[in-house]
C-alpha atoms as one frame of an Amber mdcrd trajectory, in Angstrom:
protein
-174.517-166.314  75.854-172.274-167.087  78.623-172.717-169.739  80.579-173.547
-167.591  83.774-175.337-165.542  80.969-177.903-168.149  80.702-177.999-168.754
  84.529-178.810-164.933  85.795-181.791-165.638  82.619-183.048-169.004  84.642
-183.171-167.262  87.387-184.804-164.034  86.683-187.781-166.416  85.483-187.935
-168.241  88.045-188.433-164.322  89.965-190.597-163.840  87.205-193.443-166.276
  87.611-192.482-166.623  91.601-191.120-170.364  91.870-187.874-171.971  93.577
-186.166-173.782  92.534-186.555-176.396  94.972-190.501-176.470  93.417-189.620
-176.741  90.417-187.877-179.544  90.889-189.880-181.387  92.833-192.673-181.049
  90.281-191.251-181.761  87.537-190.369-185.097  88.866-193.362-186.194  90.615
-195.850-184.878  88.234-196.547-188.085  86.011-197.435-185.696  83.004-193.692
-184.988  82.577-192.179-188.262  82.808-191.192-188.124  79.810-190.561-184.897
  79.357-187.003-184.163  78.391-186.023-182.219  81.230-187.186-184.997  83.298
-184.739-187.386  81.160-181.498-185.240  81.627-182.090-184.848  85.244-182.227
-188.998  85.703-179.625-189.274  83.639-177.288-187.045  85.980-178.931-187.871
  89.340-175.600-189.381  90.580-174.102-186.465  89.726-176.414-184.088  91.195
-176.558-186.178  94.607-172.858-185.213  94.279-172.879-182.519  94.534-175.450
-181.935  96.889-173.666-184.185  99.375-170.873-181.536  99.724-173.423-179.356
 101.197-173.052-181.384 104.897-175.422-179.735 106.943-178.138-180.076 104.429
-177.464-183.634 103.493-176.559-184.753 107.004-180.457-183.453 107.789-181.693
-185.485 105.345-180.137-188.785 105.488-180.484-188.437 108.921-184.498-187.561
 108.568-184.269-190.916 106.302-182.364-193.186 107.792-184.293-192.673 111.021
-187.484-193.022 109.755-186.508-196.287 107.880-185.083-198.136 110.938-187.900
-196.717 112.909-190.269-199.159 110.987-187.376-201.747 110.135-187.479-201.919
 114.212-191.522-201.810 114.466-191.610-204.872 111.606-188.718-207.015 113.369
-190.684-206.272 117.082-194.184-207.653 115.420-195.399-210.794 116.428-195.921
-211.515 112.438-191.941-211.532 112.294-192.040-214.808 115.069-189.350-213.438
 117.151-191.842-212.853 120.208-190.496-215.395 123.116-192.931-216.306 126.025
-190.536-217.558 129.023-193.583-218.862 130.736-194.178-221.086 127.954-191.010
-221.906 126.850-190.262-225.987 125.855-187.390-227.856 124.812-188.446-228.394
 121.212-188.549-224.118 121.216-184.458-224.426 121.842-183.787-226.942 120.043
-184.551-225.664 116.995-183.149-222.362 117.599-181.049-221.366 115.105-178.636
-218.136 114.974-177.874-218.498 111.398-181.685-218.348 110.449-182.622-215.530
 112.926-180.146-213.458 110.943-180.976-214.025 107.793-184.959-213.471 108.582
-183.336-210.146 110.649-181.592-209.333 107.490-184.306-209.900 104.607-186.597
-207.867 107.200-184.645-205.160 108.263-182.223-204.575 106.239-181.002-201.170
 106.569-180.897-201.737 110.418-178.570-204.873 109.598-176.234-202.837 107.734
-176.025-200.197 109.944-175.306-202.515 112.750-172.612-203.917 110.283-170.699
-200.985 109.622-170.646-199.925 113.310-169.425-202.703 114.451-166.581-202.832
 111.585-165.982-199.248 113.319-161.932-199.065 113.176-161.548-202.030 111.102
-161.378-202.212 106.945-164.664-202.952 106.343-165.239-206.528 104.643-169.151
-206.467 104.015-169.111-210.102 104.918-172.795-210.775 103.776-174.609-213.972
 105.095-175.428-216.586 102.837-179.451-217.132 101.830-178.579-220.578 100.858
-179.267-223.747 103.269-175.760-224.741 105.092-173.874-226.847 103.197-173.163
-230.806 104.840-169.260-230.276 104.699-169.096-231.690 108.421-166.717-234.794
 108.460-167.058-237.663 111.248-164.042-235.822 113.193-165.596-232.215 113.044
-168.371-233.579 114.395-166.798-235.882 117.156-164.680-232.496 118.272-167.748
-230.608 118.662-168.099-232.934 121.773-164.143-232.518 122.951-163.321-229.210
 121.675-160.957-228.758 118.684-157.347-226.862 120.989-155.738-229.670 120.764
-155.848-230.128 117.549-153.755-227.144 116.514-151.017-228.672 116.863-151.535
-231.442 114.555-152.996-229.189 111.954-149.315-227.687 111.533-150.224-224.337
 112.161-148.525-222.032 114.345-150.172-220.807 118.008-150.757-217.112 116.325
-152.048-217.841 112.919-154.606-220.784 114.094-155.542-218.040 116.655-156.180
-215.354 113.647-157.863-217.363 111.589-160.274-218.772 114.015-161.517-214.878
 114.717-161.586-214.551 111.388-163.981-217.252 110.473-166.036-215.944 114.287
-165.988-212.839 112.763-167.059-213.575 109.119-170.032-215.660 110.428-171.340
-213.971 113.829-170.168-210.275 113.309-173.938-209.133 112.833-175.209-211.045
 115.478-172.243-209.978 117.787-175.240-207.786 120.319-177.525-210.669 120.132
-175.493-212.927 121.583-175.127-210.821 124.674-178.074-212.213 125.394-176.474
-215.958 126.268-172.721-214.131 127.243-175.497-212.342 129.832-176.478-216.335
 131.278-172.641-216.191 132.785-172.687-212.777 134.761-173.851-211.507 137.944
-177.494-210.876 138.795-176.402-207.619 138.999-175.033-207.155 135.487-177.727
-209.226 134.143-180.660-206.634 136.188-178.937-203.601 134.089-178.574-205.167
 130.999-181.985-206.211 130.875-183.074-202.465 131.896-180.945-201.818 128.359
-182.778-204.121 126.361-179.953-206.186 125.948-180.892-209.110 127.643-183.410
-211.230 129.246-183.502-210.266 133.019-183.205-213.022 135.868-186.732-213.211
 136.734-186.804-214.134 132.732-184.640-216.967 133.331-185.933-218.241 136.459
-189.364-217.985 134.253-188.306-220.486 131.621-186.381-222.621 133.998-189.666
-223.598 135.946-191.037-223.755 132.561-188.810-226.452 131.280-188.846-227.778
 133.950-192.331-228.474 134.304-192.452-229.852 130.608-189.839-232.247 131.351
-191.504-233.652 134.492-194.393-234.268 132.004-192.197-235.842 130.062-190.610
-237.908 131.675-193.573-239.049 133.748-195.728-240.295 130.489-192.240-242.344
 129.146-191.809-243.829 132.408-195.168-245.252 132.857-194.852-247.146 129.064
-192.209-248.974 130.509-190.451-248.694 127.430-187.417-246.247 128.416-184.128
-246.919 128.698-182.006-244.985 131.929-178.474-243.373 132.076-177.085-241.982
 134.908-173.266-240.587 135.999-172.081-238.768 138.749-171.070-235.192 138.672
-169.129-233.144 140.743-170.242-229.161 141.556-168.024-226.912 143.990-170.500
-224.750 145.821-168.494-221.461 147.191-169.609-219.367 149.530-169.166-215.618
 148.144-168.960-214.706 151.977-165.590-215.385 153.966-165.895-216.663 157.309
-163.391-217.355 160.099-164.389-220.767 161.089-163.485-223.690 158.569-166.408
-224.360 156.590-168.073-227.351 155.613-166.958-229.543 152.429-168.178-227.078
 149.574-168.022-230.262 146.858-170.725-231.720 146.366-171.637-235.177 144.769
-174.460-235.542 142.100-176.082-237.891 139.996-177.709-237.018 136.502-179.668
-239.305 134.686-181.013-239.360 131.115-184.209-241.020 129.619-184.884-241.992
 125.838-187.281-244.745 124.623-186.648-247.543 122.982-186.647-247.886 119.780
-186.953-250.356 116.774-190.389-251.584 116.960-189.428-252.912 120.890-192.961
-253.765 122.514-193.499-254.408 125.921-193.653-258.354 125.393-189.960-258.082
 123.891-189.142-256.770 127.981-191.589-259.113 129.839-189.310-261.331 130.571
-188.183-260.638 134.237-189.908-263.805 136.040-188.173-266.122 133.886-184.863
-264.469 134.019-185.121-264.753 137.739-185.938-268.243 138.148-182.726-269.312
 136.414-180.687-266.593 138.152-177.489-267.886 139.942-178.526-265.150 142.063
-182.235-267.049 142.938-181.339-269.146 146.423-184.392-271.126 145.787-183.436
-272.234 142.547-180.861-275.856 142.147-177.336-275.550 141.202-178.374-277.957
 137.876-181.080-275.650 136.784-178.556-273.062 136.266-177.920-272.099 133.194
-174.074-273.046 132.294-172.091-270.461 132.447-169.964-269.452 129.521-166.842
-267.735 128.358-165.011-265.999 126.073-164.622-269.010 123.789-168.086-269.011
 122.958-168.140-265.800 121.726-165.581-267.183 119.102-168.823-268.541 116.963
-171.162-266.157 117.366-170.706-264.092 113.737-169.638-266.235 110.497-166.666
-265.134 108.784-166.254-266.734 105.590-163.005-265.913 103.315-163.536-264.081
  99.925-161.773-265.086  97.021-159.006-263.235  97.842-157.951-265.475 101.347
-159.043-261.637 103.625-161.715-262.275 106.757-164.262-259.633 107.100-161.756
-257.736 109.446-159.034-258.342 107.042-161.723-256.530 103.955-162.033-254.087
 106.501-158.619-253.606 106.646-158.042-252.908 103.080-161.465-250.872 103.052
-159.706-248.307 105.620-155.869-248.631 104.367-157.566-247.663 100.771-160.103
-244.945 102.345-157.100-243.108 103.886-155.328-243.172 100.571-157.887-241.469
  99.236-159.189-238.911 101.542-155.152-237.860 103.153-152.911-239.016  99.952
-152.644-236.595  97.010-154.931-235.102  95.259-155.412-237.102  92.359-156.837
-239.977  94.373-160.071-237.684  95.652-161.306-238.928  92.242-162.548-241.876
  93.713-163.665-241.420  96.990-167.001-241.820  95.562-166.254-245.406  94.264
-165.326-246.875  97.203-168.445-248.085  98.726-168.467-249.011 102.949-167.369
-252.094 104.285-170.453-254.169 104.314-172.309-254.967 107.045-172.413-257.855
 109.592-175.862-257.117 112.027-176.405-253.200 111.247-179.552-251.733 113.268
-181.532-248.375 111.192-180.117-245.150 112.261-183.376-243.407 114.038-183.922
-239.668 115.808-184.276-240.865 119.444-185.581-237.861 121.704-183.780-237.379
 124.923-185.113-236.624 128.087-183.039-235.474 131.240-183.923-236.173 134.776
-184.092-233.799 137.561-180.484-233.841 138.999-180.539-236.185 142.695-178.704
-235.019 145.863-177.107-239.043 145.560-173.043-239.972 145.337-173.596-243.004
 142.801-170.176-244.117 144.068-171.018-246.834 146.531-173.743-249.272 146.325
-177.189-247.854 148.756-176.165-244.779 146.677-176.851-246.986 142.921-179.581
-248.076 144.832-180.881-244.914 145.691-180.053-243.696 142.243-181.853-246.291
 140.128-185.279-245.297 142.524-185.110-242.009 142.053-184.944-242.224 138.611
-187.803-244.722 138.426-189.426-242.619 140.654-189.532-239.917 138.277-191.129
-242.102 135.535-193.315-242.571 138.129-192.826-246.148 139.007-192.770-247.112
 142.155-193.131-250.354 144.316-196.822-251.616 143.161-197.238-252.965 146.529
-197.650-249.719 147.297-200.678-248.769 144.743-204.362-249.191 145.789-205.847
-250.370 143.782-202.490-252.051 141.710-201.197-250.581 138.322-202.504-251.560
 134.743-198.648-252.817 134.012-197.032-254.462 137.283-192.720-252.837 136.722
-192.090-256.667 138.319-193.059-258.518 135.434-190.806-256.594 133.226-187.050
-255.088 133.230-185.572-252.507 132.604-182.176-251.006 130.914-179.781-248.935
 132.537-176.518-247.706 130.546-173.444-246.548 132.498-170.131-247.257 132.439
-167.792-250.039 134.224-168.175-248.433 138.096-171.747-248.093 137.666-172.128
-252.306 136.828-169.778-253.062 139.610-171.818-251.488 141.931-175.253-252.870
 140.387-173.823-255.645 140.304-173.580-256.276 143.842-176.743-254.461 144.586
-178.652-257.328 142.686-176.365-259.724 145.403-177.364-257.690 148.245-180.875
-257.761 147.020-181.149-261.410 146.096-182.614-262.348 149.635-185.648-260.350
 149.361-189.130-261.443 149.084-190.046-259.599 146.311-189.216-258.541 143.069
-189.109-255.013 143.700-187.119-254.920 146.663-184.695-257.471 144.925-184.447
-255.216 142.154-184.876-257.732 139.625-186.313-255.633 137.225-182.933-254.092
 136.551-180.724-255.118 133.415-176.755-253.266 133.217-175.561-252.018 129.425
-171.786-251.553 129.540-171.630-248.242 127.808-169.775-248.380 124.505-167.989
-245.431 124.623-166.408-246.389 128.291-165.356-249.688 125.964-163.702-247.165
 123.351-162.172-245.311 126.386-160.812-248.261 127.190-159.648-249.449 124.222
-157.638-246.243 124.228-155.730-246.856 127.165-155.252-250.751 126.412-153.049
-248.971 123.464-151.673-247.251 125.715-150.238-249.867 128.030-148.922-251.777
 125.755-147.382-248.809 123.120-146.527-246.047 125.565-146.743-247.321 129.411
-143.602-249.113 129.649-140.196-247.180 128.258-139.039-250.429 127.155-141.847
-250.207 124.231-140.427-246.430 123.556-136.889-247.943 121.965-137.920-248.440
 118.985-136.696-246.496 115.908-140.670-246.768 114.750-142.169-246.470 118.055
-145.311-245.286 118.647-143.564-242.442 120.818-141.766-241.102 117.948-144.843
-240.120 116.045-145.753-238.121 119.211-142.161-236.549 119.490-143.294-235.556
 115.576-147.170-234.674 116.119-146.768-233.745 119.769-143.437-232.338 120.466
-143.896-230.617 123.807-146.358-233.336 125.529-144.009-236.388 125.239-143.722
-236.551 128.774-147.623-236.763 129.322-148.235-238.865 126.692-145.653-241.076
 128.773-147.363-241.147 132.098-151.430-240.415 131.531-152.314-238.540 128.304
-156.123-239.328 128.998-159.101-240.684 125.916-158.854-237.130 124.323-154.807
-237.348 123.567-154.908-240.903 123.326-157.195-240.776 120.500-155.545-238.075
 118.575-152.891-239.869 118.743-154.380-243.710 117.041-156.333-241.335 114.539
-153.572-238.914 113.478-150.408-241.938 113.758-152.740-244.259 112.111-153.350
-242.539 109.347-149.595-241.791 108.695-148.419-245.249 109.467-150.838-246.400
 106.666-149.603-244.131 104.144-146.379-244.979 105.043-147.422-248.376 104.489
-148.295-247.530 100.888-144.965-245.548 100.228-143.228-249.106 101.001-145.351
-251.574  98.957-145.470-248.895  95.969-141.767-248.793  96.054-141.274-252.227
  96.456-143.516-252.732  92.948-142.052-249.911  91.412-138.576-248.399  92.886
-138.609-245.367  90.435-141.869-244.554  92.783-139.720-242.810  95.474-143.473
-241.452  97.210-146.885-241.095  96.578-146.469-238.046  93.998-144.736-240.038
  92.358-147.030-242.964  92.157-149.849-240.847  91.604-148.442-239.194  89.126
-148.564-242.876  87.401-152.330-242.265  87.220-152.710-246.205  88.432-156.607
-247.162  88.269-158.918-248.021  91.017-159.050-251.765  89.995-155.327-251.658
  90.885-155.405-249.426  93.930-158.255-251.935  96.063-155.811-255.236  94.807
-153.554-253.035  96.509-154.695-252.363  99.629-155.879-255.954  99.954-151.767
-256.946  99.474-150.762-254.017 102.171-154.215-255.875 104.679-152.105-259.081
 104.910-148.911-258.185 104.349-148.310-255.177 106.838-150.721-256.413 109.156
-150.281-258.721 112.282-152.039-262.188 111.772-151.587-265.702 112.735-148.429
-265.193 111.270-146.986-263.489 114.073-146.282-265.948 116.263-144.707-267.798
 113.372-142.265-265.201 113.333-141.814-264.584 116.909-140.781-268.683 117.444
-137.729-267.845 115.253-134.150-267.526 116.375-133.747-263.912 118.002-130.719
-263.668 114.747-133.721-264.261 112.219-136.282-261.880 113.703-136.860-258.363
 113.071-138.533-256.903 116.402-139.865-253.080 114.974-141.491-254.823 112.079
-143.302-257.560 114.514-144.137-254.291 116.551-145.199-252.203 113.835-147.560
-255.251 112.614-148.925-255.915 115.904-149.597-251.630 116.270-151.154-251.205
 113.057-153.467-254.017 113.775-154.562-252.517 117.108-155.179-249.117 115.799
-157.110-251.187 112.840-159.416-252.700 115.401-159.861-249.212 117.241-161.185
-248.006 113.856-163.042-250.970 112.962-165.090-250.417 116.589-165.101-246.519
 115.837-166.440-247.458 112.069-168.945-250.300 113.623-170.045-247.937 116.521
-171.039-244.939 114.542-172.522-246.935 111.566-175.022-248.795 114.014-173.815
-252.168 112.759-174.312-254.209 116.164-172.830-257.286 115.087-169.370-256.158
 113.807-169.696-254.137 117.142-169.787-257.449 118.840-166.378-259.193 117.059
-164.662-256.143 118.189-165.525-256.625 121.594-164.802-260.496 121.426-160.917
-259.201 120.286-160.345-256.206 122.479-162.004-258.811 125.459-157.872-260.723
 124.894-156.147-257.282 124.690-157.697-256.495 127.998-156.408-259.619 129.490
-152.979-259.305 128.243-153.015-255.523 129.558-153.988-256.183 132.936-157.746
-254.664 132.596-159.343-257.838 134.117-162.117-256.141 135.092-163.080-255.021
 131.244-162.618-258.432 129.978-164.952-260.312 132.285-167.866-257.573 132.092
-167.638-257.358 128.825-167.734-261.095 128.346-169.932-261.668 130.970-172.744
-259.221 129.376-171.653-261.026 125.719-172.705-264.029 127.177-175.535-263.140
 128.362-177.140-261.402 125.587-176.660-265.116 123.036-176.957-267.079 126.031
-178.996-266.048 128.499-181.559-263.457 127.631-184.701-264.281 125.551-185.241
-263.479 121.970-187.181-260.312 122.554-185.160-258.976 125.272-181.898-259.548
 123.131
């Protein structure tokens, strides 16, 4: 019988018994009695082909698919909007913890898991007009692949790094866009919430009615909730007297949207922002209870006889703070750090052969390290105070203490349980803040009460500002003067390679960010070149580091060579002997290169010690930088850092120290 005759016979059979083909298929596929029937087995085996044939009938298939997708997406939306999913956000009870713990990647993973069909639909819609790549969100935890430099540039931005990466602007931009698309394409709609915060009010209100973002009222409600929580947190922390304060100025340009004929007043407002954070590492109130003792020996106290005042110490007294014995190779502590950094650069940035030694390279020994702890930070209310004056700094200090619920004890009735006059309070800031606070203490020294003479205020210079001053000292030494740029190996030659379009900027006033980049990358290149020179000196056939890597040197050999390079290619006491020779016997470029290596390594050591919390090593670096500051004309920084270290070690009590 021909296939056509068979189909006609089956059609006649369906007509005789009064059953349609669809009824037959539905019944035989849904009835468990026929689950093992050969017809069911055959249908399931050829289901893909049957579905393709049905798909050729577009009208029926689209209606069916639309109904299915609509039902599935509607159910997934109901699941996502349910409280059990945890996506509900009550703006009237917004807390700092909610904002700090918010993670867009985790939110996306949860949505993808709970609503896979809806997630896939958004993914397809966002790729309309582009080649669909089907990017999946990783279900594994985030890899801890960020280096110290990555973390650093999260703060300062990485736009300036493009020139150092050796990538053209177009290529860098395309790579950057691919990374952004791959990571966040499915969350682009959700990110409209974040983008809308910067939009005008009418735009936000319009989008909120569409359900795309929150409204202005919701934003204001959340801000009020956060402000209330912060106010309570600041008050509670301040009353413990175990809080440290930091403040700095910031400017806001309040431009008017209404144009007037008359000249309006200055729209630039000078405000002050502050931070509070608890003192960690087991500090107690007894450690801070030394205000009266310090005042009794303070040179600002008019009641103290000059003979009773502690003799003033200087930078020479700081040279013996931390013992520095030489090791068996005759290397000092600074030499050992330099050797570690030199070898670290070879392992990380040299040929790939040296990567295998990364786990074997130990950190240099610590001098006096403090344990790393997570410190919560509370932002104070912005103050309409300009701290560019002495009176402005006084008002900033008093206002910050007031936000911490600390005021003049004489105004309390009954007196407070803890009298702030008996304790010291730590304030952090830059050099300008320190100068003006010192002037304020001198002005108020004649006052009769500890509160009015600010007896409890102790200033601590910010280490980041010290790092900025160090970078500026290197600029003054090797870039500021035109005579410092004529050497064949001058630092400006490195600028011409790394930043060929910015040589003029580096010659005038590059700022900290550019100098930090230059010191970091130029230092790496110079230290690798020291390896090249030393390797070729030992084996002339090793013309470069690749040839050296091909010889497969052992780790112990690298350690020994790093010690040699640290002594031979970094300036030390022998530099004075070199410079005392006759001009015809000197190599000025070599001497300058040794000194530049020394300063760059000292900058790296300061950064390393700050990041590791090695306060002892930080102090040894400060002593070295004090002398450099004096030599480069940064006398204020040299004086303030010297006075600070002398106070810490020779004036302050053991608990405060």
